[in-house]
Amino acid sequence: MASKNKYNTGETVKIKITDELVTINKWHYVQNMKQYSYTVKEHPLTFYFEDEFYCHN
């Protein structure tokens, strides 16, 4: 099964609220919420959802 996550491990994105540039560390599909969650290298104990990021390019 192909994944449909928007961001991949190692990709650099910005957090919408803080405009902070971060690097995706891991991603995981949360079945009961039907969306992908991500951890970033800069904040390894916090998880984010796709709608909390945007591409910085």
Coordinates of N, CA and C in Angstrom, one line a residue:
M1 N 0.8 -1.2 0.0 CA 0.0 0.0 0.0 C 0.9 1.2 0.0
A2 N 0.7 2.1 -0.9 CA 1.4 3.4 -1.0 C 0.9 4.3 0.1
S3 N 1.9 5.0 0.7 CA 1.5 6.0 1.7 C 1.0 7.3 1.0
K4 N 0.1 8.0 1.7 CA -0.4 9.3 1.1 C 0.0 10.4 2.0
N5 N 1.0 10.3 2.8 CA 1.4 11.4 3.7 C 2.0 12.5 2.8
K6 N 1.9 13.7 3.3 CA 2.3 14.9 2.6 C 3.8 15.2 2.7
Y7 N 4.3 14.8 3.9 CA 5.8 15.1 4.2 C 6.5 13.8 4.5
N8 N 7.8 13.8 4.2 CA 8.6 12.6 4.4 C 9.7 12.9 5.4
T9 N 10.3 11.8 6.0 CA 11.4 11.9 6.9 C 12.6 12.6 6.2
G10 N 13.1 13.6 6.9 CA 14.3 14.4 6.4 C 13.8 15.6 5.7
E11 N 12.6 15.8 5.4 CA 12.1 17.0 4.7 C 12.0 18.2 5.7
T12 N 12.3 19.3 5.2 CA 12.3 20.6 6.0 C 11.0 21.3 5.7
V13 N 10.3 21.7 6.8 CA 9.0 22.3 6.7 C 8.9 23.4 7.7
K14 N 7.9 24.3 7.7 CA 7.7 25.3 8.7 C 6.5 25.0 9.5
I15 N 6.5 25.3 10.8 CA 5.4 25.2 11.6 C 4.6 26.5 11.4
K16 N 3.3 26.3 11.1 CA 2.4 27.5 10.8 C 2.4 28.5 11.9
I17 N 2.2 28.1 13.1 CA 2.0 29.0 14.3 C 3.2 29.8 14.6
T18 N 4.4 29.2 14.6 CA 5.6 29.8 15.0 C 6.5 30.3 13.8
D19 N 6.2 29.8 12.6 CA 7.0 30.0 11.4 C 8.4 29.5 11.6
E20 N 8.6 28.5 12.5 CA 9.9 27.9 12.7 C 10.2 26.8 11.7
L21 N 11.4 26.8 11.2 CA 11.9 25.8 10.2 C 12.3 24.6 11.0
V22 N 11.7 23.4 10.7 CA 12.0 22.2 11.3 C 12.2 21.0 10.3
T23 N 12.7 19.9 10.8 CA 13.0 18.8 10.0 C 12.1 17.6 10.4
I24 N 11.4 17.0 9.5 CA 10.6 15.8 9.9 C 11.5 14.7 10.3
N25 N 11.2 14.1 11.5 CA 11.9 13.0 12.0 C 11.2 11.7 11.7
K26 N 9.9 11.6 12.1 CA 9.1 10.4 11.8 C 7.7 10.8 11.5
W27 N 7.0 9.9 10.8 CA 5.6 10.1 10.5 C 4.9 8.8 10.8
H28 N 3.6 8.9 11.1 CA 2.8 7.8 11.4 C 1.3 8.1 11.1
Y29 N 0.6 7.1 10.6 CA -0.8 7.2 10.3 C -1.6 6.9 11.6
V30 N -2.4 7.8 12.0 CA -3.3 7.6 13.2 C -4.6 7.1 12.7
Q31 N -4.9 5.8 12.8 CA -6.1 5.2 12.3 C -7.4 5.8 12.7
N32 N -7.5 6.0 14.0 CA -8.8 6.5 14.5 C -9.1 8.0 14.2
M33 N -8.0 8.7 13.9 CA -8.2 10.1 13.5 C -8.1 10.3 12.0
K34 N -7.7 9.2 11.3 CA -7.6 9.2 9.9 C -6.8 10.4 9.3
Q35 N -5.6 10.6 10.0 CA -4.7 11.6 9.5 C -3.3 11.2 9.9
Y36 N -2.3 11.8 9.3 CA -0.9 11.5 9.6 C -0.4 12.4 10.8
S37 N 0.4 11.9 11.7 CA 1.1 12.7 12.7 C 2.6 12.6 12.4
Y38 N 3.3 13.6 12.9 CA 4.7 13.8 12.6 C 5.4 14.2 13.9
T39 N 6.7 13.8 14.0 CA 7.5 14.3 15.0 C 8.7 15.0 14.3
V40 N 9.2 16.0 14.9 CA 10.3 16.8 14.2 C 11.6 16.7 15.1
K41 N 12.7 16.8 14.5 CA 14.0 16.7 15.2 C 14.2 17.8 16.3
E42 N 13.7 18.9 16.0 CA 13.8 20.1 16.9 C 13.0 20.0 18.2
H43 N 11.9 19.2 18.1 CA 10.9 19.0 19.2 C 10.5 17.6 19.3
P44 N 11.4 16.7 19.6 CA 11.1 15.2 19.5 C 9.9 14.7 20.4
L45 N 9.5 15.4 21.4 CA 8.5 15.0 22.3 C 7.1 15.5 22.0
T46 N 7.0 16.3 20.9 CA 5.8 16.9 20.5 C 5.4 16.3 19.1
F47 N 4.1 16.0 18.9 CA 3.7 15.6 17.6 C 2.8 16.6 16.9
Y48 N 2.8 16.6 15.6 CA 2.1 17.6 14.8 C 1.3 16.9 13.8
F49 N 0.3 17.5 13.3 CA -0.5 17.0 12.1 C -0.1 17.7 10.9
E50 N -0.5 17.2 9.7 CA -0.1 17.8 8.4 C -0.6 19.3 8.3
D51 N -1.7 19.6 8.8 CA -2.3 20.9 8.6 C -1.6 21.9 9.5
E52 N -0.6 21.5 10.4 CA 0.1 22.4 11.2 C 1.4 22.9 10.5
F53 N 1.7 22.3 9.3 CA 3.0 22.6 8.6 C 2.6 23.3 7.3
Y54 N 3.7 23.9 6.7 CA 3.6 24.3 5.3 C 5.0 24.2 4.7
C55 N 5.1 24.0 3.4 CA 6.4 23.9 2.8 C 7.1 25.3 2.8
H56 N 8.4 25.4 3.0 CA 9.0 26.6 3.1 C 9.6 27.1 1.8
N57 N 9.4 26.3 0.7 CA 10.0 26.7 -0.6 C 9.2 27.9 -1.2

